[in-house]
Coordinates of C-alpha atoms and ligand atoms in Angstrom, one line a residue:
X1 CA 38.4 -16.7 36.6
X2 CA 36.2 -15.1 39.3
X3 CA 33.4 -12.8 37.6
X4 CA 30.7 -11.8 40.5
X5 CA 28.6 -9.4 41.6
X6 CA 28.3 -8.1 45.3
X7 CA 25.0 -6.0 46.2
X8 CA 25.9 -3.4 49.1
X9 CA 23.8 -1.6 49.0
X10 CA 20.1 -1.9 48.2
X11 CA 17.7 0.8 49.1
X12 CA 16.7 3.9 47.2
X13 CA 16.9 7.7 48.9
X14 CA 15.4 7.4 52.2
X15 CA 16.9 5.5 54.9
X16 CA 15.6 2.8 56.3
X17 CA 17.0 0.8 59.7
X18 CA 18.4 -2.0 57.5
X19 CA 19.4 -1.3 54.2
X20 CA 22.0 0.7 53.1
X21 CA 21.9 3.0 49.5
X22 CA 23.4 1.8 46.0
X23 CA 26.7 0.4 45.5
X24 CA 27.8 -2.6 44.1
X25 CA 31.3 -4.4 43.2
X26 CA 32.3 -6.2 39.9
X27 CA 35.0 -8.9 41.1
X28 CA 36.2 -9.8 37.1
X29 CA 39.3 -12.3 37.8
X30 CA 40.3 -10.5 41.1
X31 CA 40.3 -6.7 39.6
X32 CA 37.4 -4.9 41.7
X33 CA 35.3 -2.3 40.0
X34 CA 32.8 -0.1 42.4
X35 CA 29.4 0.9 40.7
X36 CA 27.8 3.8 43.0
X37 CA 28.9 4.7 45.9
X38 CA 25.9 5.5 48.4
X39 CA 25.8 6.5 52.5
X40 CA 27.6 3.9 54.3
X41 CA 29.9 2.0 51.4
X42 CA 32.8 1.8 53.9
X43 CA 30.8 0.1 56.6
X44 CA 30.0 -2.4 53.8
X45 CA 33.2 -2.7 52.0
X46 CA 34.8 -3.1 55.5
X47 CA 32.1 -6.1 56.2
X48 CA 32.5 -8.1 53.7
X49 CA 36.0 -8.2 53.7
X50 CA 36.7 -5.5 49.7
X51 CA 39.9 -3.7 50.6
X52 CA 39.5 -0.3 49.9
X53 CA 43.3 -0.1 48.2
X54 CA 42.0 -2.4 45.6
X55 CA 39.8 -0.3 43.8
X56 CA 41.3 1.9 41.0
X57 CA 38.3 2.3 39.0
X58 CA 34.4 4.2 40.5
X59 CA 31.8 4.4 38.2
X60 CA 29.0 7.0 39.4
X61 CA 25.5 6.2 37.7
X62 CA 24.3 9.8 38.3
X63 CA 24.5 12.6 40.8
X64 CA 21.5 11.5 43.0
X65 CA 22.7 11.3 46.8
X66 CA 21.8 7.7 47.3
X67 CA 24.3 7.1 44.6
X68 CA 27.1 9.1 45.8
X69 CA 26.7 10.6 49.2
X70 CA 29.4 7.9 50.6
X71 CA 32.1 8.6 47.7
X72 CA 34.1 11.5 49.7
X73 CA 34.1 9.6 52.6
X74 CA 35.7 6.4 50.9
X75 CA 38.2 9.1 49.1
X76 CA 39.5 10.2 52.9
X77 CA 39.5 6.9 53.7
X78 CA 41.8 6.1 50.8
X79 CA 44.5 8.8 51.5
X80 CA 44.2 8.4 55.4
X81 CA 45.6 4.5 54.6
X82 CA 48.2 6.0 52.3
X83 CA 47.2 5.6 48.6
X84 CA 49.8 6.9 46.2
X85 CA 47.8 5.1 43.2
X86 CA 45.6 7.1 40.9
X87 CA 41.9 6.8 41.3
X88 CA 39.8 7.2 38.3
X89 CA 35.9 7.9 38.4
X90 CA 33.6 7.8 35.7
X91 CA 30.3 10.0 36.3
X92 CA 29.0 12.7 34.3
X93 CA 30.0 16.1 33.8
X94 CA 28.1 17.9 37.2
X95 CA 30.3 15.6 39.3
X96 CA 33.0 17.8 38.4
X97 CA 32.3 21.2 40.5
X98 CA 31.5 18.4 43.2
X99 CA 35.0 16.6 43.3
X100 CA 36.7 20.3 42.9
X101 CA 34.8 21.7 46.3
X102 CA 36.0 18.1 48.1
X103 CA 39.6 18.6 47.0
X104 CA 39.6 21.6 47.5
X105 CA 38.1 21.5 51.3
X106 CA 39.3 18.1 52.0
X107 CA 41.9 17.1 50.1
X108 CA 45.1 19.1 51.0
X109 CA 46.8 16.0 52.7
X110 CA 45.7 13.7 49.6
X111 CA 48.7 11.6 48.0
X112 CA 46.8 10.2 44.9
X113 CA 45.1 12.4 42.0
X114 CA 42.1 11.5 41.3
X115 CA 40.2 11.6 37.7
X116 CA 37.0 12.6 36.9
X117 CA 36.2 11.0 33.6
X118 CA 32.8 12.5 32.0
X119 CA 30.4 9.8 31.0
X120 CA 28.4 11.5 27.7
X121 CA 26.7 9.5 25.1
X122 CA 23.6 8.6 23.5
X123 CA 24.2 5.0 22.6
X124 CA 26.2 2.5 24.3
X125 CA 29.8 3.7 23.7
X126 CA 33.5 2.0 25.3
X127 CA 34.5 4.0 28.3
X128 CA 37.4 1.6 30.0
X129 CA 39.2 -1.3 28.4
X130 CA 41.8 -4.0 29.6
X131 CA 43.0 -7.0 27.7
X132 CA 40.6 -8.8 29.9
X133 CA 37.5 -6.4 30.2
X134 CA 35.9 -3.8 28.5
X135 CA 33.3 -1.3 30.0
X136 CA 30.7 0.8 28.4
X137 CA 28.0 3.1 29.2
X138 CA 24.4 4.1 27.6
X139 CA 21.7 6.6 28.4
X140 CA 19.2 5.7 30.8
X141 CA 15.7 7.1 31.6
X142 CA 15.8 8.5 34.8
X143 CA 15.1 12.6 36.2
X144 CA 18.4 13.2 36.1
X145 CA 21.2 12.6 33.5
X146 CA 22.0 8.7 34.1
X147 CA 23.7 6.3 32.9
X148 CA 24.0 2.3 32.7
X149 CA 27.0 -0.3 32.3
X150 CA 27.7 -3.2 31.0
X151 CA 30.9 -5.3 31.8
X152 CA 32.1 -7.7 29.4
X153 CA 35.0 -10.0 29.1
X154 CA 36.8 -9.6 26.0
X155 CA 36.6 -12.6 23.9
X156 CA 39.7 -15.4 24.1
X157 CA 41.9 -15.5 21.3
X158 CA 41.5 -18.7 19.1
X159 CA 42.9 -22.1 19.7
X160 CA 43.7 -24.8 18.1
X161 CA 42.3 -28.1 18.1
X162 CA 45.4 -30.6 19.3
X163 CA 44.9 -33.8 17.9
X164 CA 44.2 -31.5 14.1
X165 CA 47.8 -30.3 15.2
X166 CA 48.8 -34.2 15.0
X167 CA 46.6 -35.4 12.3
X168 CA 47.4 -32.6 9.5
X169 CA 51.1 -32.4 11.0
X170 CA 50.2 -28.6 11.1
X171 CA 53.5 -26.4 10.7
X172 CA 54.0 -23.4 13.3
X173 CA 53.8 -21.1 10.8
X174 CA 50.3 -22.7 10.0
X175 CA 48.9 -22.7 13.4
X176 CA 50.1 -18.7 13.6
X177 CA 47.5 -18.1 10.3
X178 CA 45.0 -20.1 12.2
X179 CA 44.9 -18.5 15.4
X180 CA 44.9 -15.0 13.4
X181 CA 42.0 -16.4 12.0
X182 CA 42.4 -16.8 8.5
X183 CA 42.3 -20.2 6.3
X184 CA 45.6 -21.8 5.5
X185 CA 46.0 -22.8 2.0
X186 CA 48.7 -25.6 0.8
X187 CA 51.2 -26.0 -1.9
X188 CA 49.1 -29.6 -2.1
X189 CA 46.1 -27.4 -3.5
X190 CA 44.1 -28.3 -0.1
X191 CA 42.8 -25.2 2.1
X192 CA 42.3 -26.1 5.6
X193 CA 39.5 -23.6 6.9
X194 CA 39.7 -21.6 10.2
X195 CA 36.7 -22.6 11.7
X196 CA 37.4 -26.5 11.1
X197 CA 40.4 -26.4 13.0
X198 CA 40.0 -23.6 16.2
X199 CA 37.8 -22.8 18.8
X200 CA 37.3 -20.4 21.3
X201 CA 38.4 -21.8 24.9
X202 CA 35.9 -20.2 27.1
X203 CA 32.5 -18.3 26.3
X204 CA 33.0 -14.7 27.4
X205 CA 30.6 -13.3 30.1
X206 CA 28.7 -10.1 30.1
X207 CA 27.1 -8.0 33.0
X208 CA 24.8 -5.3 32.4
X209 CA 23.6 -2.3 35.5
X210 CA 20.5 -0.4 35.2
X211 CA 19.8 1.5 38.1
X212 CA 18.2 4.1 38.6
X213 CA 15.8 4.4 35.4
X214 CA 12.0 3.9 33.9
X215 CA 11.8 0.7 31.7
X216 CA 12.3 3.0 27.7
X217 CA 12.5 1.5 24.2
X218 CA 16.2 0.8 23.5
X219 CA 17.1 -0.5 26.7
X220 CA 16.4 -4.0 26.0
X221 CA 18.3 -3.9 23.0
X222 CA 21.2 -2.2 24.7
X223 CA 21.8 -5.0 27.3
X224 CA 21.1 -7.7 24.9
X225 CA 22.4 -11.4 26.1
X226 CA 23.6 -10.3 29.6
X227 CA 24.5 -13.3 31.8
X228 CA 23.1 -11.2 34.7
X229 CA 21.1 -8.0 35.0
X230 CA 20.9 -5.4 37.8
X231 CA 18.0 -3.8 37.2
X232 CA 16.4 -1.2 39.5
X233 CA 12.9 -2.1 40.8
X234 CA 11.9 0.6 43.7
X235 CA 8.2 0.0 43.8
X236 CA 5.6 -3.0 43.1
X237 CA 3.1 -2.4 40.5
X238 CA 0.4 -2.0 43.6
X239 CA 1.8 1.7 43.9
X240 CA 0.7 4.2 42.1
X241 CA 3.7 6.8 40.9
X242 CA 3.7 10.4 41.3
X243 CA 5.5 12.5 38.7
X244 CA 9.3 12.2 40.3
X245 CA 8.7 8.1 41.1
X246 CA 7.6 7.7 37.1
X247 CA 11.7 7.7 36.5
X248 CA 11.5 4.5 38.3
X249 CA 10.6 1.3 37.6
X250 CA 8.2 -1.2 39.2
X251 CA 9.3 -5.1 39.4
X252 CA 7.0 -6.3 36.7
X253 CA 8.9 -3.8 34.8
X254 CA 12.5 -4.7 35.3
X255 CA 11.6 -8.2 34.6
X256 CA 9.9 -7.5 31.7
X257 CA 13.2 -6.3 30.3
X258 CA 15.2 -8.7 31.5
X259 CA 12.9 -11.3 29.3
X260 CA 13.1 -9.1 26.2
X261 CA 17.0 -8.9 26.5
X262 CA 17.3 -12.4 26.8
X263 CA 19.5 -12.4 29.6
X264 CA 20.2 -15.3 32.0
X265 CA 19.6 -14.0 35.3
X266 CA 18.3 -10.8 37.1
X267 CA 18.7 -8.9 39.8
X268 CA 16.4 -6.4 41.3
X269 CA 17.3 -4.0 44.2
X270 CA 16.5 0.1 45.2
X271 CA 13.6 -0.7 47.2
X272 CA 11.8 2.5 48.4
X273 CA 11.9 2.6 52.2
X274 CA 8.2 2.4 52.4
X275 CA 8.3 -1.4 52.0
X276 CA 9.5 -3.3 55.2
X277 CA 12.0 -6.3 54.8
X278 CA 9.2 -8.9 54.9
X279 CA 7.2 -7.3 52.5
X280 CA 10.7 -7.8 49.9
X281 CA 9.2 -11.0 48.9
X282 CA 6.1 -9.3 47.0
X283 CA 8.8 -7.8 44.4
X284 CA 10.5 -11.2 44.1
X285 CA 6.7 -12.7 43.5
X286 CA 5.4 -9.8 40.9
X287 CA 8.9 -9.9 38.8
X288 CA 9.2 -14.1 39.0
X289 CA 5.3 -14.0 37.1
X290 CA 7.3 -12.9 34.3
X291 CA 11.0 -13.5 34.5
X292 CA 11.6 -16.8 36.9
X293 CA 14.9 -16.3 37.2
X294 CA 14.5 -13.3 39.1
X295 CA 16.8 -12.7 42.6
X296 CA 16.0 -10.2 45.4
X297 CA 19.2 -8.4 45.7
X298 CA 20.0 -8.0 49.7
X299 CA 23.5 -6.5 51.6
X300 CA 26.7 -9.0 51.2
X301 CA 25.4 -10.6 48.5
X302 CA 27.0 -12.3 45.9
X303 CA 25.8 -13.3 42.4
X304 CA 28.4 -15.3 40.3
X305 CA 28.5 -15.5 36.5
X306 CA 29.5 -19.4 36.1
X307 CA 32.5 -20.0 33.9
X308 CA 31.9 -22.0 30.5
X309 CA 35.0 -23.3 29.1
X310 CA 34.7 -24.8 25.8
X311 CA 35.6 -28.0 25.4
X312 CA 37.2 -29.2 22.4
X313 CA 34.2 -30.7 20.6
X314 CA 32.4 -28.1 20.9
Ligands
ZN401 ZN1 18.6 6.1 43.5
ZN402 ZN1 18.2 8.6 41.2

């Protein structure tokens, strides 16, 4: 019941010798979701080992290159190995003329339709669902219409505690009201309440991706309890932003919402190229002051969300 995150790609819009522009993958048990899909995504799919046949599902923070500038390579890629399978990418509406003037151009030979679905909203709103996952988006504060994600695993239906099952000879037809949730009253007169006799068998986990945006109001509350956070940090609080960097945050910043959500973990990435690989450490340093659990996000990788299963007693 694998639920991880893999960092890509961790730079903002300029290259730099060493670090490759956003994307990300979402491994929730085996089914691979892509988040941004920036210059060089193939090398780094290819390197650490994500086939590319395995992703049905893109979701395009906003329309910035760094974000998106290696999507229509990856989609050649796709029909040049064959793919029948429909591709689906969630993005907002400008993406639209964009994927048109690909297909058009590009994508004669392709054997796959592909799907733009618009992100809009204002508040955090369901965009994809599963039986195992559901995915939604929110508003983020950025120069550009942006959005953020958050991944969550759908919570497990309701079990029943076994040795109850032997000690109150439950019927089936009893356990059935239980697991729906609801007490189960007797002809005896006795009512056996739900909650003294199921529990949920595993605590479900939640991933929340912020990137790129300025720290704003609601955004703590809109990622609130997050096992892990992905939170853009492209500049140390040492440098001072001009009027396109203040849609940015600094590190100080994305750990400060991390400890307002209350989530477990974060991660902090989209380093601006003027900061050299050593000097990485000094956004680990400002963000740890205030969040300790704080993780420099680097290419390959990989941040696992543990799995809790609930025991019994519990
Ligand atoms: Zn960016
Ligand atoms: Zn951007």
């Amino acid at each position: 019941m694998e639920f991880s995150l893999t960092t890509l790609g961790v730079a903002s819009a300029l290259p730099t010798p060493t670090r490759f522009p956003s994307a990300h993958v979402l491994n929730i048990h085996g089914r691979l979701f892509l988040i941004d899909c920036g210059e060089g995504t193939q090398i780094e799919l290819r390197r650490y080992g994500f086939s590319f046949m395995k992703f049905d599902s893109i979701f395009i923070s906003h329309l910035h290159g760094d974000h998106i500038f290696g999507l229509f390579g990856l989609l050649s890629t796709m029909s040049l190995l064959g793919r029948t399978a429909p591709l689906f990418i969630y993005a907002p509406s400008g993406f639209r003329q964009i994927l048109d003037f690909m297909l058009k151009e590009f994508g004669k030979e392709f054997h796959y339709p592909v799907t733009h679905v618009v992100l809009r909203c204002e508040r955090p709103t369901t965009i994809f669902e599963t039986k195992t996952v559901t995915v939604s988006a929110f508003p983020l504060n950025h120069s550009v219409e942006t959005y953020g994600f958050i991944f969550e695993e759908n919570r497990p239906a309701l079990n029943v505690f076994k040795d109850k099952i032997a000690e109150y000879g439950l019927t089936l037809e009893e356990i059935g009201t239980l697991k729906r949730g609801e007490d189960v009253r007797r002809a005896d007169g006795n009512t056996l309440k739900c909650e003294d006799f199921t529990y949920r068998p595993f605590r479900p986990r939640k991933y929340a991706h912020c990137c790129d945006t300025a720290p704003f109001p609601l955004e703590s509350e809109w990622i609130r309890g997050a096992d892990l956070l992905y939170h853009e940090a492209t500049f140390t609080s040492s440098h001072v932003k001009n009027n396109h960097e203040a849609f940015h945050s600094y590190a100080s910043e994305a750990a400060s919402v991390a400890k307002e959500a209350g989530v477990k973990k974060l991660v902090i990435g989209h380093y601006s190229s003027r900061y050299k690989d050593g000097q990485l450490r000094e956004f680990e340093d400002e963000a740890r002051r205030i969040f300790p659990e704080t993780y420099l996000s680097k290419e390959g990788a990989k941040f696992d969300i543990p799995f809790e299963k609930y025991s019994e007693d519990e």
